[in-house]
Coordinates of N, CA and C in Angstrom, one line a residue:
M531 N 57.3 13.0 -28.5 CA 58.3 14.0 -28.7 C 59.7 13.3 -28.6
C532 N 60.4 13.4 -29.6 CA 61.8 12.8 -29.7 C 62.8 13.7 -29.0
V533 N 63.6 13.2 -28.2 CA 64.7 13.9 -27.6 C 66.0 13.4 -28.1
T534 N 66.9 14.2 -28.7 CA 68.1 13.7 -29.3 C 69.3 14.0 -28.4
V535 N 70.4 13.3 -28.7 CA 71.7 13.6 -28.1 C 72.1 15.0 -28.3
E536 N 71.8 15.5 -29.5 CA 72.2 16.9 -29.8 C 71.4 17.9 -28.9
D537 N 70.2 17.6 -28.6 CA 69.4 18.4 -27.7 C 70.0 18.5 -26.3
I538 N 70.4 17.3 -25.8 CA 71.1 17.3 -24.5 C 72.4 18.0 -24.5
E539 N 73.2 17.8 -25.5 CA 74.5 18.5 -25.6 C 74.3 20.0 -25.7
A540 N 73.3 20.5 -26.4 CA 73.1 21.9 -26.5 C 72.6 22.5 -25.2
A541 N 71.8 21.7 -24.5 CA 71.3 22.1 -23.1 C 72.5 22.2 -22.1
I542 N 73.4 21.2 -22.2 CA 74.5 21.2 -21.3 C 75.5 22.4 -21.6
K543 N 75.6 22.8 -22.8 CA 76.5 23.9 -23.2 C 75.9 25.2 -22.6
N544 N 74.6 25.2 -22.4 CA 74.0 26.5 -21.9 C 74.1 26.6 -20.3
L545 N 74.6 25.5 -19.7 CA 74.7 25.6 -18.2 C 75.8 26.7 -17.8
K546 N 75.5 27.4 -16.8 CA 76.4 28.3 -16.2 C 77.3 27.7 -15.1
K547 N 78.5 28.0 -15.2 CA 79.5 27.4 -14.2 C 79.5 28.3 -12.9
N548 N 80.1 27.7 -11.9 CA 80.2 28.4 -10.6 C 78.9 28.8 -9.9
K549 N 77.9 27.9 -10.1 CA 76.6 28.1 -9.5 C 76.4 27.1 -8.3
A550 N 75.7 27.4 -7.3 CA 75.4 26.6 -6.2 C 74.6 25.3 -6.6
A551 N 74.8 24.2 -5.9 CA 74.1 23.0 -6.2 C 72.7 23.1 -5.6
G552 N 71.8 22.2 -6.1 CA 70.5 22.1 -5.5 C 70.4 21.0 -4.5
T553 N 69.3 20.4 -4.3 CA 69.2 19.3 -3.3 C 70.0 18.1 -3.6
D554 N 70.4 17.9 -4.9 CA 71.1 16.7 -5.2 C 72.6 16.9 -5.1
H555 N 73.1 18.1 -4.7 CA 74.5 18.4 -4.4 C 75.4 18.2 -5.7
I556 N 74.7 18.3 -6.9 CA 75.4 18.2 -8.1 C 75.5 19.6 -8.7
V557 N 76.7 20.0 -9.2 CA 76.8 21.3 -9.8 C 77.0 21.1 -11.3
A558 N 77.0 22.2 -12.1 CA 77.1 22.2 -13.5 C 78.4 21.6 -14.0
E559 N 79.5 21.8 -13.3 CA 80.8 21.3 -13.7 C 80.8 19.8 -13.7
H560 N 80.0 19.1 -12.8 CA 80.0 17.7 -12.8 C 79.5 17.1 -14.1
V561 N 78.5 17.8 -14.7 CA 78.0 17.4 -16.0 C 78.8 17.8 -17.2
I562 N 79.3 19.1 -17.1 CA 80.0 19.6 -18.3 C 81.3 18.8 -18.5
Y563 N 82.0 18.4 -17.5 CA 83.3 17.7 -17.6 C 83.2 16.2 -17.4
S564 N 81.9 15.7 -17.5 CA 81.8 14.2 -17.3 C 82.0 13.5 -18.6
H565 N 82.0 12.2 -18.6 CA 82.1 11.3 -19.7 C 80.9 11.5 -20.6
P566 N 80.9 11.3 -21.9 CA 79.7 11.4 -22.8 C 78.6 10.4 -22.4
C567 N 78.9 9.4 -21.7 CA 77.8 8.4 -21.4 C 76.6 9.0 -20.7
P568 N 76.7 9.9 -19.7 CA 75.6 10.5 -19.1 C 74.6 11.2 -20.1
V569 N 75.1 11.7 -21.2 CA 74.3 12.4 -22.2 C 73.3 11.4 -22.8
V570 N 73.7 10.2 -23.1 CA 72.8 9.1 -23.6 C 71.8 8.8 -22.5
I571 N 72.2 8.7 -21.2 CA 71.3 8.3 -20.1 C 70.3 9.4 -20.0
L572 N 70.7 10.7 -20.0 CA 69.8 11.8 -19.9 C 68.8 11.8 -21.1
K573 N 69.2 11.5 -22.2 CA 68.4 11.4 -23.4 C 67.2 10.4 -23.2
L574 N 67.6 9.2 -22.7 CA 66.6 8.2 -22.4 C 65.6 8.6 -21.3
L575 N 66.2 9.2 -20.2 CA 65.4 9.7 -19.1 C 64.4 10.8 -19.5
F576 N 64.9 11.8 -20.2 CA 64.0 12.9 -20.7 C 62.9 12.3 -21.6
Y577 N 63.3 11.4 -22.5 CA 62.3 10.8 -23.4 C 61.1 10.2 -22.6
M578 N 61.5 9.4 -21.6 CA 60.5 8.7 -20.8 C 59.7 9.7 -20.0
M579 N 60.3 10.7 -19.5 CA 59.6 11.8 -18.8 C 58.5 12.4 -19.6
L580 N 58.9 12.8 -20.9 CA 57.9 13.4 -21.8 C 56.8 12.4 -22.2
L581 N 57.2 11.1 -22.4 CA 56.3 10.1 -22.8 C 55.2 9.9 -21.8
H582 N 55.6 9.9 -20.5 CA 54.6 9.6 -19.4 C 54.1 10.9 -18.7
G583 N 54.6 12.0 -19.1 CA 54.2 13.3 -18.5 C 54.5 13.3 -17.0
Y584 N 55.7 12.9 -16.6 CA 56.1 12.8 -15.2 C 57.5 13.3 -15.0
V585 N 57.7 14.0 -13.9 CA 59.1 14.4 -13.5 C 59.4 13.9 -12.1
P586 N 60.6 13.5 -11.8 CA 61.0 13.1 -10.5 C 60.6 14.1 -9.4
N587 N 60.3 13.7 -8.3 CA 59.9 14.6 -7.2 C 61.0 15.6 -6.9
D588 N 62.3 15.1 -6.9 CA 63.4 16.0 -6.6 C 63.5 17.2 -7.6
F589 N 63.0 17.0 -8.8 CA 63.0 18.1 -9.8 C 62.2 19.3 -9.3
A590 N 61.2 19.0 -8.4 CA 60.2 20.0 -8.0 C 60.6 20.6 -6.7
T591 N 61.8 20.3 -6.1 CA 62.2 20.9 -4.9 C 63.3 21.9 -5.0
G592 N 63.1 23.0 -4.5 CA 64.2 24.1 -4.6 C 64.6 24.5 -3.2
I593 N 65.7 25.1 -3.1 CA 66.3 25.7 -1.9 C 66.4 27.2 -2.0
I594 N 65.6 27.9 -1.2 CA 65.6 29.4 -1.2 C 66.7 29.9 -0.2
V595 N 67.5 30.8 -0.8 CA 68.5 31.4 0.0 C 68.3 32.9 0.0
P596 N 68.0 33.6 1.1 CA 67.9 35.0 1.2 C 69.2 35.8 1.1
L597 N 69.3 36.7 0.2 CA 70.5 37.5 0.1 C 70.3 38.9 0.5
I598 N 71.2 39.5 1.2 CA 71.0 40.9 1.7 C 71.2 41.9 0.5
K599 N 70.3 42.8 0.4 CA 70.4 43.8 -0.6 C 71.3 44.9 -0.2
D600 N 71.2 45.4 1.0 CA 72.0 46.5 1.5 C 72.6 46.1 2.8
K601 N 73.8 45.8 2.9 CA 74.5 45.4 4.1 C 74.5 46.5 5.2
S602 N 74.4 47.7 4.7 CA 74.4 48.9 5.7 C 73.0 49.2 6.1
G603 N 72.0 48.5 5.5 CA 70.6 48.8 5.9 C 70.1 48.0 7.1
D604 N 68.8 47.9 7.2 CA 68.2 47.2 8.3 C 68.2 45.7 8.0
L605 N 69.0 45.0 8.7 CA 69.2 43.5 8.5 C 68.0 42.8 9.1
S606 N 67.1 43.4 9.8 CA 66.0 42.7 10.4 C 64.7 42.9 9.5
S607 N 64.9 43.7 8.5 CA 63.7 44.0 7.6 C 63.7 43.0 6.4
V608 N 62.5 42.4 6.2 CA 62.4 41.4 5.1 C 62.5 42.1 3.8
E609 N 62.3 43.4 3.7 CA 62.4 44.1 2.4 C 63.8 44.3 2.0
N610 N 64.8 44.0 2.9 CA 66.2 44.2 2.7 C 66.8 42.9 2.2
Y611 N 66.0 41.9 1.9 CA 66.5 40.6 1.4 C 65.9 40.2 0.0
R612 N 66.7 39.6 -0.8 CA 66.3 39.2 -2.1 C 66.5 37.7 -2.2
P613 N 65.4 36.9 -2.3 CA 65.5 35.5 -2.3 C 66.0 34.9 -3.7
I614 N 66.8 34.0 -3.7 CA 67.2 33.2 -4.9 C 67.0 31.7 -4.6
T615 N 66.7 31.0 -5.6 CA 66.3 29.6 -5.5 C 67.3 28.7 -6.2
H616 N 67.8 27.7 -5.5 CA 68.7 26.7 -6.1 C 67.9 25.4 -6.5
S617 N 68.1 25.0 -7.7 CA 67.4 23.8 -8.1 C 68.4 22.7 -8.6
P618 N 68.0 21.4 -8.7 CA 68.8 20.4 -9.2 C 69.3 20.7 -10.6
V619 N 70.6 20.5 -10.9 CA 71.2 20.8 -12.2 C 70.6 20.0 -13.3
I620 N 70.2 18.7 -13.0 CA 69.6 17.9 -14.1 C 68.2 18.5 -14.5
S621 N 67.5 19.1 -13.5 CA 66.2 19.7 -13.9 C 66.5 21.0 -14.8
K622 N 67.6 21.6 -14.5 CA 67.9 22.8 -15.4 C 68.2 22.3 -16.8
I623 N 68.9 21.2 -17.0 CA 69.1 20.7 -18.3 C 67.8 20.3 -19.0
F624 N 66.9 19.7 -18.2 CA 65.6 19.4 -18.8 C 64.8 20.6 -19.2
E625 N 64.9 21.7 -18.4 CA 64.2 22.9 -18.8 C 64.7 23.5 -20.1
S626 N 66.0 23.4 -20.2 CA 66.6 23.9 -21.5 C 66.2 23.1 -22.7
V627 N 66.0 21.8 -22.5 CA 65.5 20.9 -23.6 C 64.1 21.3 -23.9
L628 N 63.3 21.6 -22.9 CA 61.9 22.1 -23.2 C 61.9 23.3 -24.0
V629 N 62.8 24.3 -23.7 CA 62.9 25.5 -24.5 C 63.2 25.2 -25.9
I630 N 64.1 24.3 -26.1 CA 64.5 23.9 -27.5 C 63.4 23.3 -28.2
K631 N 62.6 22.4 -27.6 CA 61.5 21.7 -28.2 C 60.2 22.5 -28.4
Y632 N 59.9 23.4 -27.4 CA 58.6 24.0 -27.4 C 58.6 25.5 -27.4
G633 N 59.8 26.1 -27.5 CA 59.9 27.6 -27.5 C 59.1 28.2 -28.6
E634 N 59.0 27.6 -29.7 CA 58.3 28.2 -30.9 C 56.8 28.4 -30.6
F635 N 56.2 27.7 -29.7 CA 54.8 27.8 -29.4 C 54.5 28.9 -28.4
L636 N 55.5 29.6 -27.9 CA 55.3 30.6 -26.8 C 55.7 32.0 -27.3
N637 N 55.6 32.2 -28.6 CA 56.0 33.5 -29.2 C 55.0 34.6 -28.8
V638 N 55.4 35.8 -28.9 CA 54.5 37.0 -28.6 C 54.6 38.0 -29.6
N639 N 53.9 39.2 -29.4 CA 54.0 40.3 -30.4 C 55.4 40.8 -30.5
D640 N 55.7 41.2 -31.7 CA 57.1 41.8 -32.0 C 57.3 43.1 -31.3
K641 N 56.2 43.8 -30.9 CA 56.3 45.1 -30.2 C 56.5 44.9 -28.7
Q642 N 56.6 43.7 -28.2 CA 56.8 43.6 -26.8 C 58.3 43.5 -26.6
F643 N 58.8 44.2 -25.6 CA 60.3 44.2 -25.3 C 60.6 43.5 -24.0
G644 N 59.7 43.5 -23.0 CA 60.0 42.9 -21.8 C 60.0 41.4 -21.8
F645 N 60.8 40.7 -21.0 CA 60.8 39.3 -20.9 C 61.1 38.6 -22.2
K646 N 61.9 39.2 -23.0 CA 62.3 38.6 -24.3 C 63.8 38.7 -24.5
K647 N 64.4 37.7 -25.2 CA 65.8 37.6 -25.4 C 66.2 38.7 -26.4
N648 N 67.4 39.3 -26.1 CA 68.0 40.4 -26.9 C 67.2 41.7 -26.9
T649 N 66.2 41.9 -26.1 CA 65.5 43.1 -25.9 C 65.4 43.5 -24.4
G650 N 65.1 44.7 -24.2 CA 65.0 45.1 -22.8 C 64.6 46.5 -22.6
F651 N 65.0 47.1 -21.4 CA 64.7 48.4 -21.0 C 65.0 49.5 -22.0
S652 N 66.2 49.4 -22.5 CA 66.7 50.5 -23.5 C 65.8 50.5 -24.7
N653 N 65.5 49.3 -25.2 CA 64.6 49.3 -26.4 C 63.3 49.9 -26.2
A654 N 62.7 49.6 -25.0 CA 61.4 50.1 -24.7 C 61.4 51.6 -24.5
I655 N 62.5 52.1 -23.9 CA 62.6 53.6 -23.7 C 62.8 54.3 -25.0
F656 N 63.5 53.7 -25.9 CA 63.7 54.3 -27.2 C 62.4 54.5 -28.0
V657 N 61.6 53.4 -28.0 CA 60.3 53.5 -28.6 C 59.4 54.5 -28.0
L658 N 59.4 54.5 -26.6 CA 58.5 55.4 -25.9 C 58.9 56.9 -26.2
C659 N 60.2 57.2 -26.2 CA 60.6 58.5 -26.5 C 60.2 59.0 -27.9
N660 N 60.4 58.0 -28.9 CA 60.0 58.3 -30.2 C 58.5 58.6 -30.4
V661 N 57.7 57.8 -29.7 CA 56.3 58.0 -29.8 C 55.9 59.3 -29.2
I662 N 56.4 59.7 -28.0 CA 56.1 60.9 -27.4 C 56.5 62.1 -28.2
E663 N 57.7 62.0 -28.8 CA 58.2 63.1 -29.7 C 57.4 63.2 -30.9
Y664 N 56.9 62.1 -31.5 CA 56.1 62.2 -32.7 C 54.8 63.0 -32.4
F665 N 54.1 62.7 -31.3 CA 52.8 63.3 -31.0 C 53.0 64.7 -30.5
N666 N 54.1 65.0 -29.8 CA 54.3 66.4 -29.3 C 54.6 67.3 -30.4
E667 N 55.3 66.8 -31.4 CA 55.7 67.7 -32.6 C 54.4 68.1 -33.4
R668 N 53.4 67.3 -33.2 CA 52.1 67.5 -33.9 C 51.1 68.2 -33.0
G669 N 51.5 68.7 -31.9 CA 50.6 69.4 -31.0 C 49.7 68.6 -30.2
N670 N 50.0 67.3 -30.0 CA 49.1 66.5 -29.2 C 49.7 66.2 -27.8
N671 N 48.8 66.0 -26.9 CA 49.2 65.6 -25.5 C 49.4 64.1 -25.5
V672 N 50.3 63.6 -24.6 CA 50.6 62.2 -24.5 C 50.3 61.8 -23.0
Y673 N 49.5 60.8 -22.8 CA 49.2 60.3 -21.5 C 49.7 58.9 -21.4
L674 N 50.3 58.6 -20.2 CA 50.9 57.3 -20.0 C 50.2 56.5 -18.8
A675 N 50.1 55.2 -18.9 CA 49.6 54.4 -17.8 C 50.6 53.3 -17.7
S676 N 51.0 52.9 -16.4 CA 51.9 51.9 -16.2 C 51.4 50.9 -15.2
L677 N 51.9 49.6 -15.3 CA 51.4 48.5 -14.5 C 52.7 47.9 -13.8
D678 N 52.7 47.9 -12.5 CA 53.8 47.3 -11.8 C 53.6 45.8 -11.7
V679 N 54.5 45.0 -12.3 CA 54.4 43.6 -12.3 C 55.6 42.9 -11.7
T680 N 56.2 43.7 -10.7 CA 57.4 43.2 -10.0 C 57.2 41.9 -9.3
K681 N 55.9 41.6 -8.9 CA 55.6 40.4 -8.1 C 54.9 39.4 -9.0
A682 N 54.9 39.6 -10.3 CA 54.1 38.7 -11.2 C 54.6 37.3 -11.1
F683 N 55.9 37.1 -10.9 CA 56.4 35.7 -10.8 C 55.7 34.9 -9.7
D684 N 55.3 35.6 -8.6 CA 54.8 35.0 -7.5 C 53.3 34.8 -7.5
R685 N 52.6 35.4 -8.5 CA 51.1 35.5 -8.4 C 50.4 34.8 -9.6
V686 N 51.2 34.0 -10.3 CA 50.6 33.3 -11.5 C 49.7 32.2 -11.0
N687 N 48.5 32.1 -11.4 CA 47.6 31.0 -11.0 C 48.0 29.8 -11.9
H688 N 48.3 28.7 -11.3 CA 48.8 27.5 -12.0 C 47.7 27.0 -13.0
Y689 N 46.5 27.0 -12.6 CA 45.4 26.4 -13.4 C 45.2 27.3 -14.6
Q690 N 45.2 28.6 -14.5 CA 45.1 29.5 -15.6 C 46.3 29.4 -16.5
L691 N 47.4 29.1 -15.9 CA 48.6 28.9 -16.8 C 48.4 27.7 -17.7
Y692 N 47.9 26.6 -17.1 CA 47.7 25.4 -17.9 C 46.7 25.7 -19.0
Q693 N 45.6 26.4 -18.7 CA 44.6 26.7 -19.7 C 45.2 27.5 -20.8
T694 N 46.0 28.5 -20.5 CA 46.6 29.4 -21.5 C 47.6 28.6 -22.4
L695 N 48.3 27.7 -21.8 CA 49.2 26.9 -22.6 C 48.4 26.0 -23.6
M696 N 47.3 25.4 -23.2 CA 46.5 24.6 -24.1 C 45.8 25.4 -25.2
K697 N 45.5 26.6 -24.8 CA 44.8 27.5 -25.8 C 45.8 27.8 -27.0
R698 N 47.1 27.8 -26.7 CA 48.1 28.1 -27.7 C 48.4 26.9 -28.6
N699 N 47.6 25.8 -28.4 CA 47.8 24.6 -29.2 C 49.2 24.0 -29.1
V700 N 49.8 24.1 -27.9 CA 51.0 23.5 -27.6 C 50.8 21.9 -27.6
P701 N 51.7 21.1 -28.2 CA 51.5 19.7 -28.1 C 51.3 19.3 -26.7
I702 N 50.3 18.3 -26.5 CA 49.8 18.0 -25.2 C 50.9 17.5 -24.3
T703 N 52.0 17.0 -24.8 CA 53.1 16.5 -24.0 C 53.6 17.6 -23.1
F704 N 53.7 18.8 -23.6 CA 54.2 19.9 -22.8 C 53.3 20.3 -21.6
P705 N 52.0 20.6 -21.9 CA 51.2 20.8 -20.7 C 51.2 19.7 -19.7
N706 N 51.2 18.5 -20.2 CA 51.2 17.3 -19.2 C 52.4 17.4 -18.3
I707 N 53.6 17.7 -18.8 CA 54.8 17.7 -18.0 C 54.8 18.8 -17.1
I708 N 54.2 20.0 -17.5 CA 54.2 21.2 -16.7 C 53.2 21.0 -15.5
I709 N 52.0 20.4 -15.8 CA 51.0 20.1 -14.8 C 51.6 19.2 -13.7
N710 N 52.2 18.1 -14.2 CA 52.8 17.2 -13.2 C 53.9 17.9 -12.3
W711 N 54.7 18.7 -13.0 CA 55.8 19.4 -12.3 C 55.3 20.4 -11.3
Y712 N 54.3 21.2 -11.7 CA 53.8 22.2 -10.8 C 52.9 21.7 -9.7
S713 N 52.4 20.5 -9.9 CA 51.5 19.9 -8.9 C 52.2 19.5 -7.6
K714 N 53.5 19.5 -7.7 CA 54.3 19.0 -6.5 C 55.5 19.9 -6.2
L715 N 55.4 21.2 -6.6 CA 56.4 22.2 -6.3 C 56.6 22.4 -4.8
T716 N 57.8 22.3 -4.3 CA 58.1 22.5 -2.9 C 59.4 23.3 -2.8
V717 N 59.6 24.0 -1.6 CA 60.8 24.7 -1.4 C 61.2 24.5 0.1
M718 N 62.5 24.7 0.3 CA 63.0 24.7 1.7 C 63.8 26.0 1.7
I719 N 63.9 26.6 2.9 CA 64.7 27.9 3.1 C 66.0 27.6 3.9
R720 N 67.1 28.0 3.3 CA 68.4 27.8 3.9 C 68.8 29.1 4.6
W721 N 69.1 29.1 5.9 CA 69.7 30.2 6.6 C 71.0 29.7 7.2
N722 N 72.1 30.2 6.6 CA 73.5 29.7 6.9 C 73.5 28.2 6.6
T723 N 73.6 27.4 7.6 CA 73.7 25.9 7.4 C 72.4 25.2 7.7
A724 N 71.4 26.0 8.2 CA 70.2 25.4 8.7 C 69.1 25.4 7.5
L725 N 68.3 24.3 7.5 CA 67.3 24.2 6.5 C 65.9 24.1 7.2
S726 N 64.9 24.8 6.6 CA 63.6 24.8 7.1 C 62.9 23.5 6.7
G727 N 61.7 23.4 7.2 CA 60.8 22.2 6.7 C 60.4 22.5 5.2
I728 N 59.8 21.5 4.6 CA 59.3 21.6 3.3 C 58.0 22.4 3.2
L729 N 58.0 23.4 2.2 CA 56.8 24.2 2.0 C 56.3 24.0 0.6
R730 N 55.0 23.9 0.5 CA 54.3 23.7 -0.8 C 54.2 25.1 -1.5
V731 N 54.4 25.0 -2.8 CA 54.3 26.2 -3.6 C 53.0 26.1 -4.5
R732 N 52.0 26.9 -4.2 CA 50.7 26.8 -4.8 C 50.4 27.8 -5.9
S733 N 51.3 28.8 -6.1 CA 51.1 29.8 -7.1 C 52.5 30.3 -7.5
G734 N 52.5 31.0 -8.6 CA 53.8 31.6 -9.1 C 54.5 30.7 -10.0
I735 N 55.5 31.2 -10.7 CA 56.4 30.5 -11.6 C 57.6 29.9 -10.9
R736 N 57.9 28.7 -11.2 CA 59.0 28.0 -10.6 C 60.3 28.7 -10.9
Q737 N 61.1 29.0 -9.9 CA 62.3 29.7 -10.1 C 63.5 28.8 -9.7
G738 N 64.7 29.3 -10.1 CA 65.9 28.6 -9.6 C 66.5 27.7 -10.7
G739 N 65.8 27.5 -11.8 CA 66.4 26.7 -12.9 C 67.4 27.5 -13.7
Y740 N 68.2 26.8 -14.5 CA 69.1 27.5 -15.3 C 68.4 28.3 -16.4
S741 N 67.4 27.7 -17.0 CA 66.9 28.3 -18.2 C 66.0 29.4 -17.9
H742 N 66.6 30.6 -17.9 CA 65.8 31.8 -17.6 C 64.8 32.0 -18.8
Q743 N 65.1 31.6 -20.0 CA 64.2 31.7 -21.1 C 62.9 30.9 -20.8
F744 N 63.0 29.8 -20.1 CA 61.9 29.0 -19.7 C 60.9 29.8 -18.9
Y745 N 61.4 30.6 -17.9 CA 60.5 31.4 -17.1 C 60.0 32.7 -17.8
L746 N 60.9 33.2 -18.6 CA 60.5 34.4 -19.4 C 59.4 34.1 -20.3
M747 N 59.4 33.0 -20.9 CA 58.3 32.6 -21.8 C 57.0 32.5 -21.1
F748 N 57.1 32.0 -19.8 CA 55.9 31.9 -19.0 C 55.4 33.3 -18.6
M749 N 56.4 34.2 -18.3 CA 56.0 35.5 -18.0 C 55.3 36.3 -19.1
L750 N 55.6 35.9 -20.3 CA 54.9 36.5 -21.5 C 53.4 36.4 -21.4
I751 N 52.9 35.3 -20.7 CA 51.5 35.1 -20.7 C 50.9 35.4 -19.3
C752 N 51.7 36.0 -18.4 CA 51.3 36.3 -17.1 C 50.1 37.2 -17.0
S753 N 50.0 38.1 -18.0 CA 48.9 39.0 -18.0 C 47.5 38.3 -18.1
L754 N 47.6 37.0 -18.6 CA 46.4 36.2 -18.7 C 46.2 35.3 -17.5
T755 N 47.3 35.1 -16.7 CA 47.2 34.1 -15.7 C 47.4 34.6 -14.3
M756 N 47.6 35.9 -14.1 CA 47.7 36.4 -12.7 C 46.4 36.4 -12.0
C757 N 46.4 36.2 -10.7 CA 45.1 36.2 -10.0 C 44.6 37.6 -9.9

């Protein structure tokens, strides 16, 4: 799989500014405003990573920071915290490159609205209302069933994920890099200035990268990969 300078530049343009650094202490602005030389270096690095199906160990380490949902609520309740994960900015660029190169292989049904770019809650509600109205006007009852997948990110079985990717006939380079990446996922928890020990991540989708599309595409096949 060839990685071009244009791919790297497009990935860097997708970076969001004013975001916290990962374990490498590098933020997006360091890359965005750097000399063009790092683009060529990243091109060579990413090409070698894809060629050998290997990512650096630091790419697999994230820092989880718990954020308070309701400051007037119970601060001792775990339900009152929302965790976010910070990852190395170079890994975010690599994720964006993967989306550019392999996104076409992770397409889904046109009638799906969730976890897709440029669609969402309002589109789904519009379709639902039209369907209900259509059948009610014709004297039919409408019955609904819903599935709560709010924790789907955390319950994806990695091995089933690999199998699902391969069943989609994705070029073997992509599953190889994902298998290597997910085989060594770790996180640390930051509370104020203190860091916990390293914890292994054995299920769920890696969070904290820039490329939300990368995770959303994985979420599209969660129904086949959740435990």
